[in-house]
PDB file of C-alpha atoms in Angstrom:
ATOM      1  CA  MET A 354      -0.227  -0.172  -0.096  1.00  0.00           C
ATOM      2  CA  CYS A 355       1.413   3.421  -0.874  1.00  0.00           C
ATOM      3  CA  LEU A 356      -0.097   6.335   1.585  1.00  0.00           C
ATOM      4  CA  GLY A 357       0.310   9.982   1.236  1.00  0.00           C
ATOM      5  CA  ILE A 358       1.314  11.280   4.658  1.00  0.00           C
ATOM      6  CA  PRO A 359       0.555  14.973   6.138  1.00  0.00           C
ATOM      7  CA  GLY A 360       3.636  16.687   7.681  1.00  0.00           C
ATOM      8  CA  ARG A 361       5.051  20.028   8.628  1.00  0.00           C
ATOM      9  CA  VAL A 362       8.083  21.443   6.619  1.00  0.00           C
ATOM     10  CA  VAL A 363      10.213  22.580   9.363  1.00  0.00           C
ATOM     11  CA  GLU A 364      13.570  23.867   7.542  1.00  0.00           C
ATOM     12  CA  ILE A 365      14.345  24.052   3.771  1.00  0.00           C
ATOM     13  CA  HIS A 366      17.559  23.799   2.168  1.00  0.00           C
ATOM     14  CA  ASP A 367      19.208  23.117  -1.055  1.00  0.00           C
ATOM     15  CA  ASP A 368      20.724  19.976  -2.153  1.00  0.00           C
ATOM     16  CA  ALA A 369      22.811  19.850  -5.493  1.00  0.00           C
ATOM     17  CA  GLY A 370      20.202  22.394  -7.048  1.00  0.00           C
ATOM     18  CA  LEU A 371      17.049  20.625  -5.667  1.00  0.00           C
ATOM     19  CA  ARG A 372      14.592  22.111  -2.903  1.00  0.00           C
ATOM     20  CA  MET A 373      14.142  19.891  -0.060  1.00  0.00           C
ATOM     21  CA  ALA A 374      12.871  19.859   2.993  1.00  0.00           C
ATOM     22  CA  THR A 375      12.768  18.430   6.798  1.00  0.00           C
ATOM     23  CA  VAL A 376       9.493  17.287   7.235  1.00  0.00           C
ATOM     24  CA  ASP A 377       7.835  16.196  10.501  1.00  0.00           C
ATOM     25  CA  PHE A 378       5.335  14.198  10.875  1.00  0.00           C
ATOM     26  CA  GLY A 379       4.028  14.024  14.303  1.00  0.00           C
ATOM     27  CA  GLY A 380       7.759  13.330  15.522  1.00  0.00           C
ATOM     28  CA  ILE A 381       9.349  11.598  12.878  1.00  0.00           C
ATOM     29  CA  ARG A 382      11.732  13.729  10.562  1.00  0.00           C
ATOM     30  CA  ARG A 383      12.500  12.912   6.910  1.00  0.00           C
ATOM     31  CA  ALA A 384      14.064  14.478   4.269  1.00  0.00           C
ATOM     32  CA  VAL A 385      11.646  15.075   1.410  1.00  0.00           C
ATOM     33  CA  CYS A 386      11.963  16.751  -2.108  1.00  0.00           C
ATOM     34  CA  LEU A 387       9.776  19.973  -2.441  1.00  0.00           C
ATOM     35  CA  SER A 388       9.826  19.983  -6.448  1.00  0.00           C
ATOM     36  CA  CYS A 389       6.201  19.701  -6.747  1.00  0.00           C
ATOM     37  CA  THR A 390       5.138  22.186  -4.124  1.00  0.00           C
ATOM     38  CA  PRO A 391       7.220  24.878  -4.842  1.00  0.00           C
ATOM     39  CA  GLU A 392       4.807  27.454  -2.710  1.00  0.00           C
ATOM     40  CA  ALA A 393       5.573  25.305   0.437  1.00  0.00           C
ATOM     41  CA  GLY A 394       7.448  26.888   3.025  1.00  0.00           C
ATOM     42  CA  VAL A 395       8.403  26.495   6.710  1.00  0.00           C
ATOM     43  CA  GLY A 396       5.550  26.243   8.863  1.00  0.00           C
ATOM     44  CA  SER A 397       3.327  24.588   5.672  1.00  0.00           C
ATOM     45  CA  TYR A 398       1.597  21.227   5.534  1.00  0.00           C
ATOM     46  CA  VAL A 399       2.452  18.843   3.003  1.00  0.00           C
ATOM     47  CA  ILE A 400       1.232  15.547   1.651  1.00  0.00           C
ATOM     48  CA  VAL A 401       4.049  13.323   1.629  1.00  0.00           C
ATOM     49  CA  HIS A 402       4.558  10.295  -1.128  1.00  0.00           C
ATOM     50  CA  VAL A 403       7.342   8.386  -1.699  1.00  0.00           C
ATOM     51  CA  GLY A 404       9.791  11.079  -0.693  1.00  0.00           C
ATOM     52  CA  PHE A 405       7.711  13.821  -2.702  1.00  0.00           C
ATOM     53  CA  ALA A 406       5.451  16.829  -1.031  1.00  0.00           C
ATOM     54  CA  ILE A 407       2.967  16.238  -3.648  1.00  0.00           C
ATOM     55  CA  THR A 408       0.336  19.206  -2.159  1.00  0.00           C
ATOM     56  CA  GLN A 409      -0.234  21.392   0.565  1.00  0.00           C
ATOM     57  CA  VAL A 410      -2.738  20.990   2.978  1.00  0.00           C
ATOM     58  CA  ASP A 411      -4.349  23.195   5.908  1.00  0.00           C
ATOM     59  CA  GLU A 412      -3.114  22.033   9.608  1.00  0.00           C
ATOM     60  CA  ALA A 413      -6.689  20.866  10.641  1.00  0.00           C
ATOM     61  CA  GLU A 414      -6.749  18.412   7.750  1.00  0.00           C
ATOM     62  CA  ALA A 415      -3.121  17.368   8.519  1.00  0.00           C
ATOM     63  CA  HIS A 416      -3.843  16.979  12.018  1.00  0.00           C
ATOM     64  CA  ARG A 417      -7.461  14.846  10.860  1.00  0.00           C
ATOM     65  CA  THR A 418      -5.450  12.752   8.389  1.00  0.00           C
ATOM     66  CA  LEU A 419      -2.925  11.715  10.871  1.00  0.00           C
ATOM     67  CA  GLU A 420      -5.290  10.743  13.647  1.00  0.00           C
ATOM     68  CA  VAL A 421      -6.878   8.576  10.952  1.00  0.00           C
ATOM     69  CA  LEU A 422      -3.264   7.026   9.897  1.00  0.00           C
ATOM     70  CA  ARG A 423      -2.351   6.465  13.485  1.00  0.00           C
ATOM     71  CA  ALA A 424      -5.324   3.971  13.596  1.00  0.00           C
ATOM     72  CA  MET A 425      -3.911   2.144  10.832  1.00  0.00           C
ATOM     73  CA  ALA A 426      -0.499   2.272  12.383  1.00  0.00           C
ATOM     74  CA  GLY A 427       0.826  -0.979  10.544  1.00  0.00           C
ATOM     75  CA  ALA A 428       0.163   1.008   7.233  1.00  0.00           C
ATOM     76  CA  VAL A 429       1.923   4.152   8.216  1.00  0.00           C
ATOM     77  CA  GLU A 430       4.994   2.109   9.708  1.00  0.00           C
ATOM     78  CA  GLY A 431       5.570   0.518   6.468  1.00  0.00           C
ATOM     79  CA  GLU A 432       5.878   3.915   4.982  1.00  0.00           C
ATOM     80  CA  LEU A 433       7.852   5.495   7.485  1.00  0.00           C
ATOM     81  CA  GLY A 434       9.841   2.449   8.502  1.00  0.00           C
ATOM     82  CA  GLU A 435       8.666   3.373  12.177  1.00  0.00           C
ATOM     83  CA  PRO A 436       5.073   3.800  13.776  1.00  0.00           C
ATOM     84  CA  LEU A 437       3.676   7.445  14.477  1.00  0.00           C
ATOM     85  CA  PRO A 438       4.216   8.456  17.990  1.00  0.00           C
TER      86      PRO A 438
END
Protein backbone atom coordinates (compact mmCIF):
# COMPACT_ATOMS: atom_id res chain seq x y z
CA MET A 1 0.00 0.00 0.00
CA CYS A 2 1.28 3.48 -0.80
CA LEU A 3 0.13 6.31 1.41
CA GLY A 4 0.41 10.07 1.23
CA ILE A 5 1.25 11.19 4.75
CA PRO A 6 0.85 14.77 5.99
CA GLY A 7 3.75 16.50 7.67
CA ARG A 8 4.93 20.00 8.59
CA VAL A 9 7.90 21.59 6.85
CA VAL A 10 10.41 22.57 9.53
CA GLU A 11 13.42 23.47 7.39
CA ILE A 12 14.14 24.10 3.71
CA HIS A 13 17.53 23.70 2.08
CA ASP A 14 19.18 23.24 -1.30
CA ASP A 15 20.67 19.86 -2.16
CA ALA A 16 22.71 20.11 -5.39
CA GLY A 17 20.13 22.46 -6.91
CA LEU A 18 17.11 20.49 -5.65
CA ARG A 19 14.75 22.20 -3.19
CA MET A 20 14.54 19.90 -0.18
CA ALA A 21 12.93 20.07 3.24
CA THR A 22 13.00 18.42 6.60
CA VAL A 23 9.39 17.43 7.27
CA ASP A 24 8.02 16.48 10.69
CA PHE A 25 5.39 13.72 10.76
CA GLY A 26 4.20 14.11 14.34
CA GLY A 27 7.65 13.44 15.80
CA ILE A 28 9.34 11.55 12.96
CA ARG A 29 11.46 13.72 10.65
CA ARG A 30 12.42 12.85 7.10
CA ALA A 31 14.09 14.56 4.14
CA VAL A 32 11.51 15.40 1.45
CA CYS A 33 11.78 16.84 -2.05
CA LEU A 34 9.72 20.01 -2.61
CA SER A 35 10.02 20.15 -6.42
CA CYS A 36 6.28 19.41 -6.87
CA THR A 37 5.23 21.98 -4.23
CA PRO A 38 7.32 25.10 -4.91
CA GLU A 39 4.88 27.23 -2.87
CA ALA A 40 5.54 25.26 0.35
CA GLY A 41 7.46 27.13 3.02
CA VAL A 42 8.57 26.57 6.58
CA GLY A 43 5.44 25.90 8.63
CA SER A 44 3.44 24.61 5.64
CA TYR A 45 1.75 21.22 5.79
CA VAL A 46 2.35 18.94 2.84
CA ILE A 47 1.24 15.46 1.78
CA VAL A 48 4.33 13.30 1.20
CA HIS A 49 4.43 10.24 -1.02
CA VAL A 50 7.65 8.27 -1.56
CA GLY A 51 9.82 11.19 -0.47
CA PHE A 52 8.06 13.88 -2.52
CA ALA A 53 5.70 16.56 -1.21
CA ILE A 54 2.85 16.24 -3.71
CA THR A 55 0.44 18.90 -2.41
CA GLN A 56 -0.16 21.33 0.44
CA VAL A 57 -2.97 20.94 2.97
CA ASP A 58 -4.15 23.10 5.82
CA GLU A 59 -3.15 22.32 9.40
CA ALA A 60 -6.56 21.04 10.48
CA GLU A 61 -6.75 18.58 7.59
CA ALA A 62 -3.20 17.40 8.29
CA HIS A 63 -4.06 16.68 11.95
CA ARG A 64 -7.29 14.87 11.01
CA THR A 65 -5.44 12.71 8.52
CA LEU A 66 -2.66 11.89 11.00
CA GLU A 67 -5.25 10.71 13.53
CA VAL A 68 -6.79 8.37 10.95
CA LEU A 69 -3.33 7.09 10.02
CA ARG A 70 -2.45 6.46 13.67
CA ALA A 71 -5.46 4.14 13.76
CA MET A 72 -3.86 2.28 10.82
CA ALA A 73 -0.50 1.92 12.57
CA GLY A 74 0.84 -0.94 10.44
CA ALA A 75 0.34 0.95 7.17
CA VAL A 76 2.15 4.03 8.45
CA GLU A 77 5.02 2.01 9.84
CA GLY A 78 5.42 0.41 6.42
CA GLU A 79 5.75 3.84 4.79
CA LEU A 80 7.93 5.61 7.37
CA GLY A 81 9.83 2.64 8.73
CA GLU A 82 8.58 3.30 12.25
CA PRO A 83 5.21 4.01 13.89
CA LEU A 84 3.91 7.52 14.45
CA PRO A 85 4.42 8.64 18.05
